Short mmCIF file of C-alpha atoms and ligand atoms in Angstrom, two decimals:
data_model
loop_
_atom_site.label_atom_id
_atom_site.label_comp_id
_atom_site.label_asym_id
_atom_site.label_seq_id
_atom_site.Cartn_x
_atom_site.Cartn_y
_atom_site.Cartn_z
CA UNK F 282 35.43 -4.15 -39.51
CA UNK F 283 33.42 -4.90 -42.64
CA UNK F 284 31.65 -1.56 -43.33
CA UNK F 285 29.27 -2.97 -45.95
CA UNK F 286 27.96 -5.47 -43.45
CA UNK F 287 27.53 -3.02 -40.59
CA UNK F 288 25.57 -0.63 -42.81
CA UNK F 289 22.89 -3.27 -43.18
CA UNK F 290 22.53 -3.43 -39.45
CA UNK F 291 20.32 -1.18 -37.35
CA UNK F 292 21.94 1.89 -35.85
CA UNK F 293 18.85 3.52 -34.36
CA UNK F 294 16.11 1.96 -32.23
CA UNK F 295 13.44 3.31 -29.90
CA UNK F 296 11.32 1.72 -27.18
CA UNK F 297 8.82 2.80 -24.60
CA UNK F 298 8.68 0.92 -21.30
CA UNK F 299 6.15 1.47 -18.49
CA UNK F 300 6.76 1.83 -14.79
CA UNK F 301 5.30 -0.67 -12.32
CA UNK F 302 3.99 -0.59 -8.78
CA UNK F 303 4.89 -3.47 -6.48
CA UNK F 304 2.09 -5.17 -4.54
CA UNK F 305 4.53 -7.56 -2.80
CA UNK F 306 7.68 -5.52 -2.22
CA UNK F 307 11.28 -6.28 -3.18
CA UNK F 308 13.31 -4.84 -0.29
CA UNK F 309 16.71 -6.39 0.37
CA UNK F 310 19.07 -7.97 -2.13
CA UNK F 311 22.12 -10.21 -2.42
CA UNK F 312 25.09 -9.56 -4.72
CA UNK F 313 24.43 -9.37 -8.47
CA UNK F 314 20.90 -8.03 -8.02
CA UNK F 315 19.48 -11.27 -6.62
CA UNK F 316 16.40 -10.42 -4.53
CA UNK F 317 16.09 -11.65 -0.93
CA UNK F 318 12.42 -12.45 -1.60
CA UNK F 319 10.08 -12.77 -4.55
CA UNK F 320 7.88 -9.80 -5.49
CA UNK F 321 4.71 -9.18 -7.52
CA UNK F 322 3.87 -5.94 -9.32
CA UNK F 323 1.31 -4.35 -11.57
CA UNK F 324 2.64 -2.85 -14.80
CA UNK F 325 1.26 0.63 -15.43
CA UNK F 326 0.12 2.26 -18.64
CA UNK F 327 0.72 6.04 -18.76
CA UNK F 328 3.83 6.33 -16.60
CA UNK F 329 6.58 5.27 -18.96
CA UNK F 330 10.04 6.11 -20.29
CA UNK F 331 10.81 6.46 -24.00
CA UNK F 332 14.35 5.76 -25.06
CA UNK F 333 15.96 6.33 -28.44
CA UNK F 334 19.38 4.76 -28.86
CA UNK F 335 21.71 5.68 -31.74
CA UNK F 336 24.99 4.05 -32.63
CA UNK F 337 27.52 6.65 -33.71
CA UNK F 338 31.16 6.75 -34.71
CA UNK F 339 33.40 5.98 -31.74
CA UNK F 340 35.82 8.78 -30.96
CA UNK F 341 37.40 7.49 -27.72
CA UNK F 342 39.21 4.35 -26.64
CA UNK F 343 36.82 3.87 -23.69
CA UNK F 344 35.26 0.41 -23.57
CA UNK F 345 31.86 2.11 -23.53
CA UNK F 346 31.35 5.57 -25.01
CA UNK F 347 27.94 6.88 -23.95
CA UNK F 348 26.22 10.27 -24.03
CA UNK F 349 22.94 10.14 -22.10
CA UNK F 350 20.36 12.90 -22.55
CA UNK F 351 17.27 13.17 -20.36
CA UNK F 352 14.66 15.53 -21.78
CA UNK F 353 17.28 16.99 -24.15
CA UNK F 354 19.76 17.75 -21.35
CA UNK F 355 22.91 15.72 -20.76
CA UNK F 356 22.43 13.82 -17.48
CA UNK F 357 25.88 12.90 -16.20
CA UNK F 358 24.72 11.14 -13.01
CA UNK F 359 22.51 8.69 -14.86
CA UNK F 360 25.08 8.46 -17.68
CA UNK F 361 27.65 7.14 -15.15
CA UNK F 362 25.16 4.57 -13.82
CA UNK F 363 24.22 3.36 -17.33
CA UNK F 364 27.89 3.31 -18.44
CA UNK F 365 28.74 1.10 -15.47
CA UNK F 366 25.80 -1.16 -16.33
CA UNK F 367 26.99 -1.45 -19.95
CA UNK F 368 30.63 -2.09 -18.96
CA UNK F 369 29.56 -4.81 -16.53
CA UNK F 370 27.41 -6.47 -19.20
CA UNK F 371 29.44 -5.76 -22.34
CA UNK F 372 29.15 -9.46 -23.22
CA UNK F 373 25.54 -8.79 -24.24
CA UNK F 374 26.36 -5.66 -26.23
CA UNK F 375 29.49 -6.59 -28.25
CA UNK F 376 28.85 -3.84 -30.84
CA UNK F 377 29.77 -1.25 -28.18
CA UNK F 378 33.42 -2.13 -28.80
CA UNK F 379 33.08 -0.62 -32.29
CA UNK F 380 30.42 2.06 -31.81
CA UNK F 381 29.70 5.00 -29.54
CA UNK F 382 26.18 5.24 -28.13
CA UNK F 383 23.85 8.22 -27.75
CA UNK F 384 20.67 7.77 -25.71
CA UNK F 385 17.82 10.28 -25.58
CA UNK F 386 15.16 9.56 -22.99
CA UNK F 387 11.96 11.22 -21.86
CA UNK F 388 9.41 10.31 -19.21
CA UNK F 389 5.71 10.56 -19.92
CA UNK F 390 5.09 11.51 -16.28
CA UNK F 391 6.14 14.92 -14.91
CA UNK F 392 9.81 14.72 -13.89
CA UNK F 393 9.12 16.31 -10.53
CA UNK F 394 6.41 13.75 -9.82
CA UNK F 395 8.52 11.84 -7.34
CA UNK F 396 7.79 8.59 -9.19
CA UNK F 397 10.78 6.26 -9.33
CA UNK F 398 11.80 6.22 -12.97
CA UNK F 399 14.69 3.76 -12.81
CA UNK F 400 12.33 0.82 -13.47
CA UNK F 401 10.89 2.25 -16.70
CA UNK F 402 14.26 3.74 -17.75
CA UNK F 403 16.27 0.52 -17.33
CA UNK F 404 13.43 -1.44 -18.94
CA UNK F 405 13.54 0.79 -22.03
CA UNK F 406 17.37 0.85 -22.13
CA UNK F 407 17.58 -2.94 -21.90
CA UNK F 408 15.03 -3.34 -24.73
CA UNK F 409 16.74 -0.83 -27.03
CA UNK F 410 20.25 -2.16 -26.52
CA UNK F 411 19.14 -5.77 -26.79
CA UNK F 412 17.32 -5.02 -30.04
CA UNK F 413 20.61 -3.65 -31.40
CA UNK F 414 22.37 -6.87 -30.34
CA UNK F 415 19.69 -8.99 -32.00
CA UNK F 416 19.83 -6.92 -35.16
CA UNK F 417 23.62 -7.15 -35.31
CA UNK F 418 23.38 -10.92 -34.96
CA UNK F 419 20.52 -11.19 -37.46
CA UNK F 420 18.14 -12.59 -34.79
CA UNK F 421 14.43 -11.85 -34.71
CA UNK F 422 12.53 -10.56 -31.68
CA UNK F 423 10.69 -13.45 -30.03
CA UNK F 424 9.40 -14.42 -26.56
CA UNK F 425 12.91 -15.08 -25.29
CA UNK F 426 13.88 -11.52 -26.22
CA UNK F 427 11.63 -10.15 -23.44
CA UNK F 428 12.95 -12.66 -20.91
CA UNK F 429 16.53 -11.66 -21.71
CA UNK F 430 15.57 -7.95 -21.62
CA UNK F 431 14.06 -8.56 -18.17
CA UNK F 432 17.30 -10.28 -17.09
CA UNK F 433 19.34 -7.28 -18.28
CA UNK F 434 16.93 -4.68 -16.87
CA UNK F 435 17.24 -6.42 -13.47
CA UNK F 436 21.00 -5.86 -13.54
CA UNK F 437 20.32 -2.12 -13.99
CA UNK F 438 17.57 -1.88 -11.36
CA UNK F 439 15.80 -4.82 -9.71
CA UNK F 440 12.25 -3.52 -10.05
CA UNK F 441 12.88 -2.84 -13.77
CA UNK F 442 12.86 -6.60 -14.44
CA UNK F 443 9.09 -6.58 -13.85
CA UNK F 444 8.30 -3.73 -16.28
CA UNK F 445 8.97 -5.92 -19.31
CA UNK F 446 5.61 -7.70 -19.11
CA UNK F 447 1.99 -6.55 -19.02
CA UNK F 448 -0.40 -6.84 -16.07
CA UNK F 449 0.65 -8.70 -12.92
CA UNK F 450 4.26 -9.85 -12.94
CA UNK F 451 6.33 -12.07 -10.63
CA UNK F 452 10.07 -11.69 -10.07
CA UNK F 453 11.83 -14.20 -7.84
CA UNK F 454 11.67 -17.93 -7.24
CA UNK F 455 8.40 -19.28 -5.94
CA UNK F 456 7.66 -22.98 -5.48
CA UNK F 457 4.12 -22.58 -6.84
CA UNK F 458 5.19 -21.06 -10.13
CA UNK F 459 7.17 -23.43 -12.31
CA UNK F 460 9.14 -20.99 -14.49
CA UNK F 461 9.72 -18.38 -11.77
CA UNK F 462 13.27 -17.10 -11.40
CA UNK F 463 15.48 -14.77 -9.41
CA UNK F 464 17.20 -13.80 -12.67
CA UNK F 465 14.24 -12.40 -14.59
CA UNK F 466 10.54 -11.70 -14.14
CA UNK F 467 7.63 -13.72 -15.55
CA UNK F 468 4.06 -12.64 -16.35
CA UNK F 469 1.27 -14.11 -14.19
CA UNK F 470 -1.40 -15.68 -16.36
CA UNK F 471 -5.11 -16.33 -15.66
CA UNK F 472 -6.00 -13.25 -13.67
CA UNK F 473 -9.60 -13.13 -12.35
CA UNK F 474 -11.79 -10.49 -14.09
CA UNK F 475 -11.98 -8.63 -10.73
CA UNK F 476 -8.33 -7.70 -11.09
CA UNK F 477 -8.26 -6.97 -14.79
CA UNK F 478 -8.35 -3.30 -15.79
CA UNK F 479 -7.12 -2.16 -12.37
CA UNK F 480 -6.81 1.60 -11.87
CA UNK F 481 -3.98 3.33 -10.01
CA UNK F 482 -4.34 6.97 -8.93
CA UNK F 483 -0.86 8.14 -7.94
CA UNK F 484 -1.19 10.94 -5.39
CA UNK F 485 2.02 12.97 -5.31
CA UNK F 486 2.42 14.12 -1.70
CA UNK F 487 6.04 15.22 -2.13
CA UNK F 488 7.80 15.88 -5.43
CA UNK F 489 11.32 16.48 -4.09
CA UNK F 490 13.92 13.70 -4.36
CA UNK F 491 13.81 11.54 -1.24
CA UNK F 492 16.55 11.80 1.38
CA UNK F 493 17.41 8.08 1.52
CA UNK F 494 17.79 6.27 -1.81
CA UNK F 495 16.43 2.78 -2.47
CA UNK F 496 20.00 1.42 -2.76
CA UNK F 497 20.72 2.57 0.79
CA UNK F 498 17.37 1.12 1.91
CA UNK F 499 18.14 -2.28 0.36
CA UNK F 500 21.56 -2.28 2.05
CA UNK F 501 19.97 -1.58 5.44
CA UNK F 502 18.17 -4.93 5.15
CA UNK F 503 21.58 -6.60 5.64
CA UNK F 504 21.72 -7.36 9.37
CA UNK F 505 18.23 -5.91 9.86
CA UNK F 506 16.75 -7.42 13.07
CA UNK F 507 13.56 -8.51 11.24
CA UNK F 508 15.10 -9.43 7.88
CA UNK F 509 14.64 -13.19 8.09
CA UNK F 510 10.98 -13.01 9.09
CA UNK F 511 10.34 -10.30 6.50
CA UNK F 512 11.77 -12.33 3.61
CA UNK F 513 9.78 -15.42 4.71
CA UNK F 514 6.62 -13.35 5.03
CA UNK F 515 7.00 -11.86 1.53
CA UNK F 516 7.65 -15.27 -0.07
CA UNK F 517 4.60 -16.76 1.69
CA UNK F 518 2.49 -13.78 0.59
CA UNK F 519 3.56 -14.26 -3.03
CA UNK F 520 2.00 -17.75 -2.95
CA UNK F 521 -1.21 -16.42 -1.36
CA UNK F 522 -1.47 -13.47 -3.74
CA UNK F 523 -1.08 -15.73 -6.77
CA UNK F 524 -4.17 -17.68 -5.57
CA UNK F 525 -6.02 -14.46 -4.80
CA UNK F 526 -5.31 -13.11 -8.29
CA UNK F 527 -6.86 -16.29 -9.71
CA UNK F 528 -9.92 -16.46 -7.45
CA UNK F 529 -10.73 -12.73 -7.39
CA UNK F 530 -10.92 -12.21 -3.60
CA UNK F 531 -10.72 -8.41 -3.17
CA UNK F 532 -10.71 -8.53 0.66
CA UNK F 533 -7.60 -10.70 0.69
CA UNK F 534 -5.99 -8.56 -2.00
CA UNK F 535 -6.55 -5.43 0.09
CA UNK F 536 -5.19 -7.04 3.26
CA UNK F 537 -1.96 -8.18 1.56
CA UNK F 538 -1.46 -5.01 -0.47
CA UNK F 539 -1.83 -2.55 2.41
CA UNK F 540 0.14 -4.65 4.88
CA UNK F 541 2.99 -4.89 2.33
CA UNK F 542 3.11 -1.09 2.04
CA UNK F 543 3.18 -0.61 5.79
CA UNK F 544 5.67 -3.44 6.31
CA UNK F 545 8.04 -1.88 3.76
CA UNK F 546 7.96 1.40 5.70
CA UNK F 547 8.19 -0.48 9.01
CA UNK F 548 11.46 -1.99 7.76
CA UNK F 549 12.79 1.53 7.18
CA UNK F 550 11.64 2.68 10.61
CA UNK F 551 13.23 -0.30 12.36
CA UNK F 552 16.58 -0.50 10.56
CA UNK F 553 19.74 0.34 12.49
CA UNK F 554 19.86 3.74 10.85
CA UNK F 555 16.13 4.36 10.98
CA UNK F 556 14.33 6.83 8.79
CA UNK F 557 10.84 7.94 7.82
CA UNK F 558 9.65 8.57 4.27
CA UNK F 559 5.94 9.00 4.96
CA UNK F 560 4.69 12.58 5.35
CA UNK F 561 1.62 13.93 7.17
CA UNK F 562 -0.20 13.98 3.80
CA UNK F 563 0.53 10.25 3.35
CA UNK F 564 -1.19 9.40 6.65
CA UNK F 565 -4.11 11.76 6.03
CA UNK F 566 -4.82 10.06 2.70
CA UNK F 567 -4.57 6.57 4.22
CA UNK F 568 -6.94 7.39 7.09
CA UNK F 569 -9.52 9.01 4.82
CA UNK F 570 -9.27 6.06 2.45
CA UNK F 571 -9.98 3.62 5.31
CA UNK F 572 -13.08 5.63 6.25
CA UNK F 573 -14.28 5.85 2.63
CA UNK F 574 -13.90 2.09 2.14
CA UNK F 575 -15.69 1.34 5.40
CA UNK F 576 -18.63 3.55 4.51
CA UNK F 577 -18.89 2.85 0.73
CA UNK F 578 -17.89 -0.86 0.74
CA UNK F 579 -16.03 -0.14 -2.51
CA UNK F 580 -12.95 -2.35 -3.03
CA UNK F 581 -10.28 0.32 -2.98
CA UNK F 582 -6.90 0.21 -1.25
CA UNK F 583 -3.53 1.90 -1.11
CA UNK F 584 0.09 0.97 -1.55
CA UNK F 585 3.32 2.95 -1.18
CA UNK F 586 6.70 2.60 -2.78
CA UNK F 587 9.86 3.79 -1.06
CA UNK F 588 8.56 7.34 -0.67
CA UNK F 589 5.64 9.42 0.63
CA UNK F 590 3.38 9.18 -2.43
CA UNK F 591 0.23 7.08 -2.27
CA UNK F 592 -0.99 4.73 -4.99
CA UNK F 593 -4.75 4.23 -4.74
CA UNK F 594 -5.80 0.98 -6.43
CA UNK F 595 -9.41 0.27 -7.49
CA UNK F 596 -11.35 -1.60 -10.16
CA UNK F 597 -12.33 0.27 -13.35
CA UNK F 598 -15.99 -0.42 -12.47
CA UNK F 599 -15.71 2.05 -9.52
CA UNK F 600 -13.69 4.68 -11.38
CA UNK F 601 -16.34 7.42 -11.08
CA UNK F 602 -16.94 6.97 -7.32
CA UNK F 603 -13.26 6.66 -6.34
CA UNK F 604 -12.07 9.55 -8.46
CA UNK F 605 -14.86 11.74 -7.10
CA UNK F 606 -13.80 10.78 -3.55
CA UNK F 607 -10.16 11.66 -4.35
CA UNK F 608 -10.99 15.02 -5.90
CA UNK F 609 -13.52 16.03 -3.24
CA UNK F 610 -11.70 14.82 -0.12
CA UNK F 611 -7.96 14.39 -0.62
CA UNK F 612 -6.76 17.43 -2.57
CA UNK F 613 -5.43 19.17 0.58
CA UNK F 614 -3.04 16.25 1.16
CA UNK F 615 -1.40 15.89 -2.26
CA UNK F 616 0.26 18.21 -4.80
CA UNK F 617 -0.86 16.48 -7.96
CA UNK F 618 -2.52 13.30 -9.09
CA UNK F 619 -1.64 11.01 -11.98
CA UNK F 620 -4.53 8.78 -13.01
CA UNK F 621 -2.94 5.64 -14.35
CA UNK F 622 -4.03 2.05 -14.84
CA UNK F 623 -2.89 -1.45 -15.65
CA UNK F 624 -0.91 -1.45 -18.88
CA UNK F 625 0.05 -3.68 -21.78
CA UNK F 626 3.81 -3.64 -21.35
CA UNK F 627 6.61 -2.18 -23.49
CA UNK F 628 6.24 -0.95 -27.03
CA UNK F 629 8.71 -0.87 -29.89
CA UNK F 630 8.63 2.59 -31.45
CA UNK F 631 10.95 2.41 -34.44
C1 LIG V 229 10.28 -0.11 -2.73
O1 LIG V 229 14.40 -1.56 -7.95
O2 LIG V 229 14.71 0.80 -7.14
O3 LIG V 229 10.03 0.09 -5.09
O4 LIG V 229 17.57 -2.74 -7.58
O5 LIG V 229 18.67 -0.98 -6.20
O6 LIG V 229 17.58 -0.35 -8.37
P1 LIG V 229 17.58 -1.29 -7.18
O7 LIG V 229 16.25 -1.00 -6.35
P2 LIG V 229 14.80 -0.65 -6.86
O8 LIG V 229 13.94 -0.98 -5.55
C2 LIG V 229 12.56 -0.92 -5.59
C3 LIG V 229 12.02 -0.96 -4.22
C4 LIG V 229 10.53 -0.76 -4.09
C5 LIG V 229 9.79 -2.08 -4.08
C6 LIG V 229 9.58 -2.77 -5.40
O9 LIG V 229 9.49 -2.11 -6.45
O10 LIG V 229 9.44 -4.01 -5.36
#
């Protein structure tokens, strides 16, 4: 190896990548992380993962030599998952043949928050490692960089593909969106002012790791009795939601968003090995939210990811009223709240 040349190249990079909350859910996948239906999410602002990646001298003959630290502690479980991801995609990271890799990551949300962090983590990892590839090839970061980072993040965790872009993001082929793809996500442009500056209050009902992982949940969609109808429904809803996001219809947004959350959990409850992730607190929050919306006429709704925590979505213009409602009426049902909002996407830190 030509040492003089490598010294010119970057050996340390850092990125921050936000989490996202799906409005239309990805639940069920084919081989190679191809989704069974398209999904749409909202990229968040405060809930993010920061990753610093350093290239170091390689001391083993392993194809990938990685040490992964989460909040300053070596995390061997995640290290194995990331090592597998890097080995499977070594083509994109050729410098890993010559260098060892040390990754330090932290989450900006409390680690016991019960928020899925694989989306923001794989988003940040993909960005950092791709920047190293670009730097080693003398390429500059351009629009295609984010598309490729989304492609790579998807191979780590499907929902991560959507965290690479700000605002509302589509992942999966849809006939109404020309550049849509199963391989990477794309941002959705021309969002009606009603849906700009959306707020998301994440109410943590349970902060323990869930009993059934998302990977197991995805797998249970194979041979699920309602799989075919579910995938068709989600794809049809993607087309409707894209219109709704353009024309600003809050009632339709609420109907799709809440039905998606309940349908996701209905899939879990009706799979061959059925299970429940909602808790009493989840249902209490949902019922009180229905009553508050009915009485106040404020456009506010909920969604759930694969867990018991509730995301309350509302426009910034009703921030005071909704947050007062949450603090005065829901505190018995959740352990902590994270007040987040629509975000601007990843950030390069070094
Ligand atoms: C319910 O992206 O965590 O949050 O691809 O196996 O890593 P893997 O799954 P993951 O699944 C996310 C499921 C979901 C819905 C969504 O984000 O669309």
